[in-house]
XYZ file of N, CA and C in Angstrom:
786
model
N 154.470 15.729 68.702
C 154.112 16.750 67.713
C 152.601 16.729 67.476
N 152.190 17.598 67.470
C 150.213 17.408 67.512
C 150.148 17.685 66.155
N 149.149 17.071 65.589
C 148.388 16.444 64.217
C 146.946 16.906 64.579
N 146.744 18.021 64.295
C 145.425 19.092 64.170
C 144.867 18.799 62.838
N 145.929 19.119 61.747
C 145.359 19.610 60.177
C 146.095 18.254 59.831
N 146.928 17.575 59.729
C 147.219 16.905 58.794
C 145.935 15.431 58.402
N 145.520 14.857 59.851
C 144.702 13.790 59.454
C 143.441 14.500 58.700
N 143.334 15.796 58.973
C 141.665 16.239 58.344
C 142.242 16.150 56.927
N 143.535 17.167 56.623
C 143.466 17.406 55.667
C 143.957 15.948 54.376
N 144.421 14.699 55.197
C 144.272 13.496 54.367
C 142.660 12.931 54.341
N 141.725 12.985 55.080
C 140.550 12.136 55.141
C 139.808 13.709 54.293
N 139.721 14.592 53.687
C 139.321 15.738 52.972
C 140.078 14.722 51.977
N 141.463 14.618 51.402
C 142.081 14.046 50.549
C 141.204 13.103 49.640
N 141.162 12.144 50.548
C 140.213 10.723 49.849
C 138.895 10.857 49.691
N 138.295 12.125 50.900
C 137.054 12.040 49.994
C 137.179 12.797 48.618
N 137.782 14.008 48.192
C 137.640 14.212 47.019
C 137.733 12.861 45.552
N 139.048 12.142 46.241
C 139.216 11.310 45.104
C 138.214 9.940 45.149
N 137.382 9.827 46.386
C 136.174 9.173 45.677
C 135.155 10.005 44.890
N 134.982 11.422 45.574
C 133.846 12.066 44.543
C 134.722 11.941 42.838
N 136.087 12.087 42.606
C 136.533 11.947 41.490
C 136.264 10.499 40.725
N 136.414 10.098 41.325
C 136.571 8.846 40.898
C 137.865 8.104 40.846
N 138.569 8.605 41.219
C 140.475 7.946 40.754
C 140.558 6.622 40.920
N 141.234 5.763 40.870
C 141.343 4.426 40.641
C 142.550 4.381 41.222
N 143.128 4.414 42.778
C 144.109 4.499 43.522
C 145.045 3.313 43.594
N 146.133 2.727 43.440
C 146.876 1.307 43.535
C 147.615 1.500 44.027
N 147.773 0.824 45.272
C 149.154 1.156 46.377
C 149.800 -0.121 46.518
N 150.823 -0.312 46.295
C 151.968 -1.536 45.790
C 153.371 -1.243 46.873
N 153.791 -2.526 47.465
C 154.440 -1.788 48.335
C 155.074 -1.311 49.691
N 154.065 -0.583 50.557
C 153.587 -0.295 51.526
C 154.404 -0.980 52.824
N 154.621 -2.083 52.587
C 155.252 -2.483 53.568
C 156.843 -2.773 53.516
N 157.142 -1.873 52.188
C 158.805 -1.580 52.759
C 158.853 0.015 53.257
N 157.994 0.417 54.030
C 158.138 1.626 54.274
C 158.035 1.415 56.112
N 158.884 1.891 56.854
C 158.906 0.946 58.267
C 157.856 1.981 58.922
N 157.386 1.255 59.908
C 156.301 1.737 60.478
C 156.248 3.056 61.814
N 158.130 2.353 62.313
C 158.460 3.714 63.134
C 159.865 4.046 62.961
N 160.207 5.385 63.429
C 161.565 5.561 63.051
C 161.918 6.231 62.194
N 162.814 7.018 61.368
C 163.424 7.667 60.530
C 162.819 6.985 59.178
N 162.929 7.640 58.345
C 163.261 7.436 56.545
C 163.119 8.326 55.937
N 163.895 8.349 54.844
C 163.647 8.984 53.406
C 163.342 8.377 52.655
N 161.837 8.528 52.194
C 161.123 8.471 50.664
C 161.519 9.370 49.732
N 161.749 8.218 48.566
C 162.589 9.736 47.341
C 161.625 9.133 46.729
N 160.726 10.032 45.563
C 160.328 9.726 44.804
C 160.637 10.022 43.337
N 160.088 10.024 42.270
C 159.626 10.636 41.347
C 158.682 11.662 41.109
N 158.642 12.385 40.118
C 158.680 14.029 40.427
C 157.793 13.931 38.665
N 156.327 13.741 38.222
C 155.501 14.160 37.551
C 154.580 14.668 37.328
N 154.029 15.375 38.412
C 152.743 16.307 38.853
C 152.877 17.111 39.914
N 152.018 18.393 39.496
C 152.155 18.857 40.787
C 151.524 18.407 42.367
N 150.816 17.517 41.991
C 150.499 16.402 43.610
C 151.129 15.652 43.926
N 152.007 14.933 43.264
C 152.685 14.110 43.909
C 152.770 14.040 45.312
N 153.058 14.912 45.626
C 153.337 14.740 47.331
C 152.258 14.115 47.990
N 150.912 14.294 47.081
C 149.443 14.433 47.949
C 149.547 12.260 48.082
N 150.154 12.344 46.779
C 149.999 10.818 46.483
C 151.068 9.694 47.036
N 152.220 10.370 47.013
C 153.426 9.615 47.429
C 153.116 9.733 49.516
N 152.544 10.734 49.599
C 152.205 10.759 51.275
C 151.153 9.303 51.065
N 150.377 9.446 50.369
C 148.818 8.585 50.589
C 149.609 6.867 50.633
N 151.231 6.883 49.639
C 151.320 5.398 49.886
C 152.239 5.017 50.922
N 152.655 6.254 51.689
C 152.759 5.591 53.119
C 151.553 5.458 54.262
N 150.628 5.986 53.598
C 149.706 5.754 54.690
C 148.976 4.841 55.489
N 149.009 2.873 54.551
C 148.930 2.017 55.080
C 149.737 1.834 56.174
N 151.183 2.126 55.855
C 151.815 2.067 56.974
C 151.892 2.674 58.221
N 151.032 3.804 58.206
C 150.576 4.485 59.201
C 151.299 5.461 59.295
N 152.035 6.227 58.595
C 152.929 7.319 58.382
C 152.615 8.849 57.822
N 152.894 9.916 58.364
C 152.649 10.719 57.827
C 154.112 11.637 57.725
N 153.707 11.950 56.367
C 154.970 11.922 55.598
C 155.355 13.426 55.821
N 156.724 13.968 55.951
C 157.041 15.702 55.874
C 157.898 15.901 54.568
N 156.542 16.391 53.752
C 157.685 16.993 52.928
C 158.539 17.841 52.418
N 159.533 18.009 51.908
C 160.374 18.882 51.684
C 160.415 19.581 50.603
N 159.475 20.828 50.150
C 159.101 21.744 49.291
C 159.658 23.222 49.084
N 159.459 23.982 47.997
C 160.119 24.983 48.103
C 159.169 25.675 48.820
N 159.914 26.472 49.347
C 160.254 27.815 50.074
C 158.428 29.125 49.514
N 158.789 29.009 48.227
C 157.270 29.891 47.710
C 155.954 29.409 47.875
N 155.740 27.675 48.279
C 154.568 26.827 48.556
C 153.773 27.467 50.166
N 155.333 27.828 51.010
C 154.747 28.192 51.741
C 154.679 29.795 52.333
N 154.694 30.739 51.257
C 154.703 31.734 51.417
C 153.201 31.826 50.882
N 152.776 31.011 50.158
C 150.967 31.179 49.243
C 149.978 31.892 51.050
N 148.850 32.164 50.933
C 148.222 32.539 51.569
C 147.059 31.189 52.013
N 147.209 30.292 50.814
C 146.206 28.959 51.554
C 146.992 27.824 51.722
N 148.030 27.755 50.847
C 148.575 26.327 51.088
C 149.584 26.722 52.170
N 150.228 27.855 52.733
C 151.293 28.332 53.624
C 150.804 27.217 54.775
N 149.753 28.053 55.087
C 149.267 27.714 56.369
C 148.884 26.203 56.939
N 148.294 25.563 55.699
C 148.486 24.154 55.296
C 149.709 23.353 55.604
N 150.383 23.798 54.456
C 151.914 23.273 54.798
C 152.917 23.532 56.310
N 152.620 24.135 56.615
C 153.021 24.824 57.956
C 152.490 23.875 58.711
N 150.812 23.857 58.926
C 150.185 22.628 59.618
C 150.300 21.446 59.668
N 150.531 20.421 58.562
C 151.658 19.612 58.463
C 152.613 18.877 58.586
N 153.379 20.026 59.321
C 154.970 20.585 59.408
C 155.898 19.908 58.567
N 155.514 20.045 57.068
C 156.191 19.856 55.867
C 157.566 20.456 56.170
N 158.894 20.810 55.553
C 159.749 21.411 55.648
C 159.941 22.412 54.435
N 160.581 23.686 54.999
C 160.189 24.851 53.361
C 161.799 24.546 53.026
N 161.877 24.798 51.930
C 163.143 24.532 50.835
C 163.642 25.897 50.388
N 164.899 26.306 51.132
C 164.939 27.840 50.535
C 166.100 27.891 49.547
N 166.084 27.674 48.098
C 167.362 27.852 47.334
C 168.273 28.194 48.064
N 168.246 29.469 48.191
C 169.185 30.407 48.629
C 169.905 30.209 50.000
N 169.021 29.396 50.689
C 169.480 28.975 51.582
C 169.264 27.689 52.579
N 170.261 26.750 51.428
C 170.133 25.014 51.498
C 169.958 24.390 52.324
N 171.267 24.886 53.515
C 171.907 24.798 54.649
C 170.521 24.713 55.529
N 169.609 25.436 55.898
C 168.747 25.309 56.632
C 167.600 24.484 56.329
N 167.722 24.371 55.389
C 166.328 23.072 54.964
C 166.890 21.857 55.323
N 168.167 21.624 55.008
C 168.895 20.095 55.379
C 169.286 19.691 56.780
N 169.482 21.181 57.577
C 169.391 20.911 59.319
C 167.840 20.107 59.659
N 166.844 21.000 58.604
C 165.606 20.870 59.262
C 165.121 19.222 59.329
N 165.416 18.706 57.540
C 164.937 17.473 57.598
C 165.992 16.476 58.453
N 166.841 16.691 59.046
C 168.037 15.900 59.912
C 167.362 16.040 61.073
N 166.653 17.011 61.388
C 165.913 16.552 62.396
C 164.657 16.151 62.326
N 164.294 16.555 61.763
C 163.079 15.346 61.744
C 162.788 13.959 61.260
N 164.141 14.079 60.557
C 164.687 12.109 60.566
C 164.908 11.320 62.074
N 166.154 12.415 62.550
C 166.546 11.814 64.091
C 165.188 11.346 64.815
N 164.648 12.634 64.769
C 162.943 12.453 65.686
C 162.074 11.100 65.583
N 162.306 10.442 64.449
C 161.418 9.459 63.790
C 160.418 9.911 62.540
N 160.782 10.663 62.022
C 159.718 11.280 61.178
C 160.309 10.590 60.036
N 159.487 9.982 59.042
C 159.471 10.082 57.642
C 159.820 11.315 56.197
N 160.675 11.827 56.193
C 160.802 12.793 54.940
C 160.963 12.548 54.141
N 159.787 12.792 52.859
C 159.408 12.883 51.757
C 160.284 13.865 50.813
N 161.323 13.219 49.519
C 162.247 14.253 49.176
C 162.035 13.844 47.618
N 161.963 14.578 46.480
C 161.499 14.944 44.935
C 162.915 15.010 44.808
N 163.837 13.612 44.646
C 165.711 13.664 43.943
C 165.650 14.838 43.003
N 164.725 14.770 41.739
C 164.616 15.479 40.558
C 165.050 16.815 40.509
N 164.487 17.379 41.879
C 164.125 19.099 42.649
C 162.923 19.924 41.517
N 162.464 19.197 40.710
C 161.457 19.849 39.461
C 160.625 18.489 38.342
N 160.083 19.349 38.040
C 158.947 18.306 37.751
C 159.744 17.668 36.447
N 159.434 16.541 35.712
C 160.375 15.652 34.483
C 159.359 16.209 33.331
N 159.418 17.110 32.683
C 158.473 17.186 31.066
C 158.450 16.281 30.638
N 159.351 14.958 30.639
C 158.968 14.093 29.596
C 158.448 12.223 30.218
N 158.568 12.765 31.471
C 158.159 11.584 32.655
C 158.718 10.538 32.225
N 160.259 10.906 32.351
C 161.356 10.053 32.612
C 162.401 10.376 33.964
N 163.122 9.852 34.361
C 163.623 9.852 35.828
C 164.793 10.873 35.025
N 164.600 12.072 35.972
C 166.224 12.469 35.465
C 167.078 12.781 36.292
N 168.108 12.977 36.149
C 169.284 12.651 36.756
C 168.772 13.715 38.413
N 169.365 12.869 39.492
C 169.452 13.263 40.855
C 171.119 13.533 41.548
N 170.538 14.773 42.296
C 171.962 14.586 43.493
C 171.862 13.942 44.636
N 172.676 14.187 45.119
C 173.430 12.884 46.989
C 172.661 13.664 47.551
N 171.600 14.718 47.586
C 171.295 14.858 48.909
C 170.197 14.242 49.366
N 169.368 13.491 48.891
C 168.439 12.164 49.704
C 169.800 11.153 50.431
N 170.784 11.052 49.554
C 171.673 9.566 50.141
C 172.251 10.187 51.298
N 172.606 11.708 51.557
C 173.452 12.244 52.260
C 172.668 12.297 53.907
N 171.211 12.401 53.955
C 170.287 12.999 54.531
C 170.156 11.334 55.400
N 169.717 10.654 54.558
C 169.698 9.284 55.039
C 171.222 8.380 56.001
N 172.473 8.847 55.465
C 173.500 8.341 55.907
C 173.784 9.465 57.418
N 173.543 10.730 57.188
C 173.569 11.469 58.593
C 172.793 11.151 59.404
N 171.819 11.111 59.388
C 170.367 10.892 60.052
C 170.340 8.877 60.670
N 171.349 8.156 59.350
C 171.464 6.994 59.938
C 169.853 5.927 59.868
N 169.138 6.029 58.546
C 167.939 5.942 58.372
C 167.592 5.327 57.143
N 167.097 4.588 56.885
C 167.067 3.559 55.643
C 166.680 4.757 53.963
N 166.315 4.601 53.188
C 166.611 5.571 51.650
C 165.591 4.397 51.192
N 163.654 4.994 50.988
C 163.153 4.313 50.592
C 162.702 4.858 49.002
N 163.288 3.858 47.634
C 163.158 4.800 46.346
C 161.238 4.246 45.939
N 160.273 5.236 45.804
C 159.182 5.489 45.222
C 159.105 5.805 44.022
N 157.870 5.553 43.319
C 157.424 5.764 42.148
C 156.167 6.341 41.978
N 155.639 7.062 41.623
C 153.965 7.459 40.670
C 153.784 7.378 39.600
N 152.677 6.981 38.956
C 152.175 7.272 37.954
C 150.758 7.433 37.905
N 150.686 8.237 36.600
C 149.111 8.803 36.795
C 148.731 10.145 36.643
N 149.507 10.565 37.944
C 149.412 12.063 38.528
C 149.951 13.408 37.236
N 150.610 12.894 36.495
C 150.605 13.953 35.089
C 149.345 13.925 34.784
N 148.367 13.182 34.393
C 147.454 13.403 33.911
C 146.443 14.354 34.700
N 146.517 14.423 35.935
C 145.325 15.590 36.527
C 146.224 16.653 36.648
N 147.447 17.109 36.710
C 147.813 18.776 36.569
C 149.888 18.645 36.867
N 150.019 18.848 36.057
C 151.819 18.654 35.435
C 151.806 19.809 34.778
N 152.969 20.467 35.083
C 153.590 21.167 33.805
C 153.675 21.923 32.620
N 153.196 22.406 32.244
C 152.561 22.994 30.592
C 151.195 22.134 30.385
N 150.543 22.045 31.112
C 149.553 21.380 31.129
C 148.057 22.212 32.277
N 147.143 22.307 31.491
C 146.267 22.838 32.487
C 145.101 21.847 33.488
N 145.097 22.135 34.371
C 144.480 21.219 35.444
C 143.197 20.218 35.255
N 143.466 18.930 35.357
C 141.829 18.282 34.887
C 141.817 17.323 36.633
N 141.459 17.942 37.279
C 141.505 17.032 38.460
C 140.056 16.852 38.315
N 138.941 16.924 37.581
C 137.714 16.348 37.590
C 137.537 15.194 36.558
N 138.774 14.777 35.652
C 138.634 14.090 35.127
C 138.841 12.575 35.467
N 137.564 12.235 35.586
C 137.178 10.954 36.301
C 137.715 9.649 35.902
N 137.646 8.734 37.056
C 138.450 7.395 36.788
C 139.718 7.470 36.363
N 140.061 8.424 36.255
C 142.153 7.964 36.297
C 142.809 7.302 37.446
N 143.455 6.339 36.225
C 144.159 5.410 37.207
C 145.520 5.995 38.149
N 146.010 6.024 39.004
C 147.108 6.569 39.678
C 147.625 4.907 40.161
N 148.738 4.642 40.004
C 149.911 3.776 40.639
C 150.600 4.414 41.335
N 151.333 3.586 42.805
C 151.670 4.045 43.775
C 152.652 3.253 44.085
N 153.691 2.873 44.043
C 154.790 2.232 44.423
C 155.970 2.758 44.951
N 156.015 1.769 46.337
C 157.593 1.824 47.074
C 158.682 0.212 46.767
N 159.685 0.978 46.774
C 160.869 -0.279 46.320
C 161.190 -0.533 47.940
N 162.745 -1.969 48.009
C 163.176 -2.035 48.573
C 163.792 -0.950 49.693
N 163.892 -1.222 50.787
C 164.802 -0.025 51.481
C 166.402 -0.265 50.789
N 166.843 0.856 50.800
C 168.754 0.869 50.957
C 168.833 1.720 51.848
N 170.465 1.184 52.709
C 170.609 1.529 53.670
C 172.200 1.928 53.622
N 172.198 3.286 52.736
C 173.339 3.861 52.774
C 174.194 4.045 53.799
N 175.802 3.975 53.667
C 176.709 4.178 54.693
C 177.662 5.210 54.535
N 178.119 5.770 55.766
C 179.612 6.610 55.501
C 180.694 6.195 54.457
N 180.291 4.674 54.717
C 181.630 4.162 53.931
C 181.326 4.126 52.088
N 180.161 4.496 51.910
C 179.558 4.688 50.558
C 179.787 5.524 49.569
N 180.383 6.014 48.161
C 180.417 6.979 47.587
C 178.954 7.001 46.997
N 178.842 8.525 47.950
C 177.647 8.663 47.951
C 176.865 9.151 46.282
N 177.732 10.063 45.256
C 177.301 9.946 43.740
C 176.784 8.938 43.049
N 177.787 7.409 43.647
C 177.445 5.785 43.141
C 175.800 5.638 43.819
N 176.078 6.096 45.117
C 174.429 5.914 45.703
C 173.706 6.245 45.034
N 173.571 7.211 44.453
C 172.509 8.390 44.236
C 172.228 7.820 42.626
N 173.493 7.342 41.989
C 173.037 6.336 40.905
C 172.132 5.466 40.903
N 172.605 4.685 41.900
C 171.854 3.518 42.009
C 170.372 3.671 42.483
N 170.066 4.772 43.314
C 168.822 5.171 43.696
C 168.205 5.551 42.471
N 168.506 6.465 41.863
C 167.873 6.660 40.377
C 167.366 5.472 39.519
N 168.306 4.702 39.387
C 167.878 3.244 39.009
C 166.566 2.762 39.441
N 167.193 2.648 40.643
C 165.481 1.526 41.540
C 164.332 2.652 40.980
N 164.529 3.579 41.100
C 163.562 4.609 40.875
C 162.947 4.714 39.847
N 163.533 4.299 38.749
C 163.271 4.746 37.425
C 162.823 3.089 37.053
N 163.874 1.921 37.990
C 162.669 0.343 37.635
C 161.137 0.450 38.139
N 161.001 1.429 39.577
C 159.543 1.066 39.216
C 158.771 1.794 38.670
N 159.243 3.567 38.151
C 158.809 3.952 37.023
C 158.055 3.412 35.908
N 159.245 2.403 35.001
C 159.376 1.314 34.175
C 158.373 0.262 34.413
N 157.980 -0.679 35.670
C 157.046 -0.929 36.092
C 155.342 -0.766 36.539
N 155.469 0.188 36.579
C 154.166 0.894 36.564
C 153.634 1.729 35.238
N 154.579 1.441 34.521
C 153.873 1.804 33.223
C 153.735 0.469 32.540
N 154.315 -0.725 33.222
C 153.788 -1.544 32.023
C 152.735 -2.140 32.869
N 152.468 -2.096 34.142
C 151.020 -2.532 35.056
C 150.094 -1.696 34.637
N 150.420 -0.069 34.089
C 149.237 0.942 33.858
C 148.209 0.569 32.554
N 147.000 0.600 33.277
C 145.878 -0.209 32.569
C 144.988 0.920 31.706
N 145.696 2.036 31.254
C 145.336 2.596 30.082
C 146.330 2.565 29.005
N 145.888 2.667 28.018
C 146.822 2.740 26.576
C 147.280 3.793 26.423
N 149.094 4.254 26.362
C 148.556 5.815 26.263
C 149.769 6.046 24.892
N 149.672 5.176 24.132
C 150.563 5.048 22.924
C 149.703 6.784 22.009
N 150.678 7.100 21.594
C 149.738 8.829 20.831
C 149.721 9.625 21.876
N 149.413 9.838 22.906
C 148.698 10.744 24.394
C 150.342 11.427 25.183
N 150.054 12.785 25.418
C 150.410 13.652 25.352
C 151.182 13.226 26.769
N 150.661 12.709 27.596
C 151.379 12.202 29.220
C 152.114 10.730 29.300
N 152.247 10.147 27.942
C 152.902 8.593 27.537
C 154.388 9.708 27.334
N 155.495 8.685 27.860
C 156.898 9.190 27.746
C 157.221 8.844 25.946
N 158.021 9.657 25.291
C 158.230 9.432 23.893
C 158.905 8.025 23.243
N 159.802 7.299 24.113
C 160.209 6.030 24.335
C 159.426 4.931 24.142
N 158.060 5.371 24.290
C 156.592 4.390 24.766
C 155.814 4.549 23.881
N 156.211 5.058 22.377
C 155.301 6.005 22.010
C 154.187 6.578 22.231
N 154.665 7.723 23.208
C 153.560 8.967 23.309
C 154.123 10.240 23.018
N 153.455 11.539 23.162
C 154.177 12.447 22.456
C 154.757 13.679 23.343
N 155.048 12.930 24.704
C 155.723 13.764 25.646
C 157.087 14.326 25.032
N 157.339 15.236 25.493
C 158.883 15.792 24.634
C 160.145 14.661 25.429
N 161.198 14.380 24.738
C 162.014 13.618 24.716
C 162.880 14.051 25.809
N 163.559 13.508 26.736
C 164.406 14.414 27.938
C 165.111 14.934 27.582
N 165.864 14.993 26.088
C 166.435 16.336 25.198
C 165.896 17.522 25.413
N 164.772 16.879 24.938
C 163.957 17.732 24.816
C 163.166 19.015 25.453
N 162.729 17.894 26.758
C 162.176 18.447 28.069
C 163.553 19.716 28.901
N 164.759 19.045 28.672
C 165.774 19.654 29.139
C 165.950 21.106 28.647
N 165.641 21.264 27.473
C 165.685 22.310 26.982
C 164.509 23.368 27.097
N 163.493 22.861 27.334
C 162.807 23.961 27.915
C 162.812 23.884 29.212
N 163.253 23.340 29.771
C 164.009 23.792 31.785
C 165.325 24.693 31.731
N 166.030 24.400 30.243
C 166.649 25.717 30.607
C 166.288 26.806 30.267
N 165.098 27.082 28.870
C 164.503 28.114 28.415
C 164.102 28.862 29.753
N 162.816 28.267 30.544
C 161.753 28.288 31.991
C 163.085 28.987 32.872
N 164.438 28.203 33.080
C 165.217 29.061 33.797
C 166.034 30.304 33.344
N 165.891 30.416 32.308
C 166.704 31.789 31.696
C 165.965 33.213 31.909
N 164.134 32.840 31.647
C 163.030 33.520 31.740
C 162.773 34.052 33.274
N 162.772 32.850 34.042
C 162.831 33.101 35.395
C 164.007 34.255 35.497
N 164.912 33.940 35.420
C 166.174 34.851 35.615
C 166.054 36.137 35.144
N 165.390 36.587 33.895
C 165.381 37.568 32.932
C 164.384 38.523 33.653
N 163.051 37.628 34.095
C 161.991 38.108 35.069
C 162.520 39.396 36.581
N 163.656 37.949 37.343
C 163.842 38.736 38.402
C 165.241 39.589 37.994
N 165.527 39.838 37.377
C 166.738 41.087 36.661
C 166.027 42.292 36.513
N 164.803 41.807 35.688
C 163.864 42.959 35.400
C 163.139 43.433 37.178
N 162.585 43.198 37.641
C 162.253 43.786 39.069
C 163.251 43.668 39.770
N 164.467 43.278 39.931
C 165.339 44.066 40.431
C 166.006 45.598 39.775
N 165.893 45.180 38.903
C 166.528 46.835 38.302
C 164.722 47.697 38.292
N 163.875 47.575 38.324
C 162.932 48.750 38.695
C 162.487 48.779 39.708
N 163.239 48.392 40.782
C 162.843 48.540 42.397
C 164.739 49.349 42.495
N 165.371 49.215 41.277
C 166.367 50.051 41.900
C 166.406 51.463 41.146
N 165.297 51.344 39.858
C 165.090 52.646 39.538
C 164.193 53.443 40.341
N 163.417 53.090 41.120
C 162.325 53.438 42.326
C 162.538 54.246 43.567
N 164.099 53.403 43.642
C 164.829 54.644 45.016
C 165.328 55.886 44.634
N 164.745 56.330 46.073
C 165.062 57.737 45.532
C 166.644 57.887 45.062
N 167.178 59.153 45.019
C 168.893 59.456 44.839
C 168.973 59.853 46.453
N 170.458 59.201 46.580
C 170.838 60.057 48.053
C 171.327 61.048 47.546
């Protein structure tokens, strides 16, 4: 597979975050195998993540494909990007073909990068995941490596407007143990237990994270900070999805007031 854009567009990567300043910590690294299949699941609190959860396989010499929606790569700059890549596009509507795609590029030896969550956590707590990282890994026959970030809320998450110039933020980077799901596995129990590891080094990297963020708007409410509570957060993911919905109702019914009459 030829690698045109992806090494530029990681060594572009790091130089920005030295002109930033970020304070990068990669923990880890070497449960991520060096050739061969895997799924990295991570955690899901910024919109970079991917940029970051790719960067902590990169000791290992891996470049990661990830599995994004479907509209990332319809954009006019990141399409072409992502395309270059050869990330995999995520089409709601049509599941079935995103999950052929990353099955093969597991078989191949590729690394795929998969967000359990499918959406970002408002309150940067782990929330609940489905079987399809455990499912992807047990077809494919490929170890299920659970990741963590932290940090990455703070330069651009969610109801939140973008500070990627805001200098010296710390970012943590952690991979757990491999699991090595089986046929013979109920795969829901998997997908538990993956959440778990997921959410220990969550749990972990906030108590290694070397800012205070007791009061601060990107500290989970548990920790006291004043992120909304996963009650909480939950409820405006369903508000965000009702709106979404209400949105495309509305341009569907005035693209059907638009046609002519037969």
């Amino acid at each position: 597979m030829s690698e045109f854009v992806y090494p530029p567009v990681i060594a572009a990567a790091k130089t920005m975050f030295r002109v930033l300043g970020l304070k990068i910590k990669v923990e880890g690294h070497e449960n991520i195998p060096a050739t061969g299949g895997a799924v990295l699941a991570c955690n899901h609190i910024g919109y970079l993540d991917f940029i970051f959860t790719g960067l902590g396989a990169h000791p290992a010499k891996r470049l990661v494909r990830f599995m994004a929606k479907k509209e990332v790569f319809d954009h006019k700059i990141s399409g072409p990007l992502m395309r270059g890549m050869h990330h995999i596009p995520v089409d709601r509507d049509n599941g079935a073909s995103s999950y052929i795609a990353a099955l093969k590029a597991l078989k191949a030896g590729e690394a795929v990068g998969v967000f359990p969550e499918a959406t970002i956590s408002r309150s940067f707590t782990v929330k609940e995941i489905k079987s399809g990282a455990v499912r992807m890994a047990v077809a494919a026959k490929v170890p299920l490596i659970p990741m963590a970030v932290w940090g990455t809320q703070r330069l651009w998450t969610k109801g939140r407007k973008r500070k990627l110039w805001q200098r010296g933020t710390q970012i943590l980077i952690l991979a757990g143990e491999p699991m090595f799901p089986t046929r013979a596995d109920d795969y829901e129990q998997v997908a538990k237990e993956l959440r778990d590891r997921i959410q220990e080094l969550v749990d972990r990297a906030q108590r290694e994270y070397p800012v205070d963020g007791a009061g601060q708007w990107w500290q989970p409410a548990h920790l006291g900070g004043t992120a909304p509570t996963p009650e909480e957060a939950a409820a405006l993911d369903e508000a965000e999805l009702a709106e979404r919905a209400a949105r495309r109702a509305r341009r569907e019914g005035e693209r059907e007031a638009g046609k002519p009459e037969e």
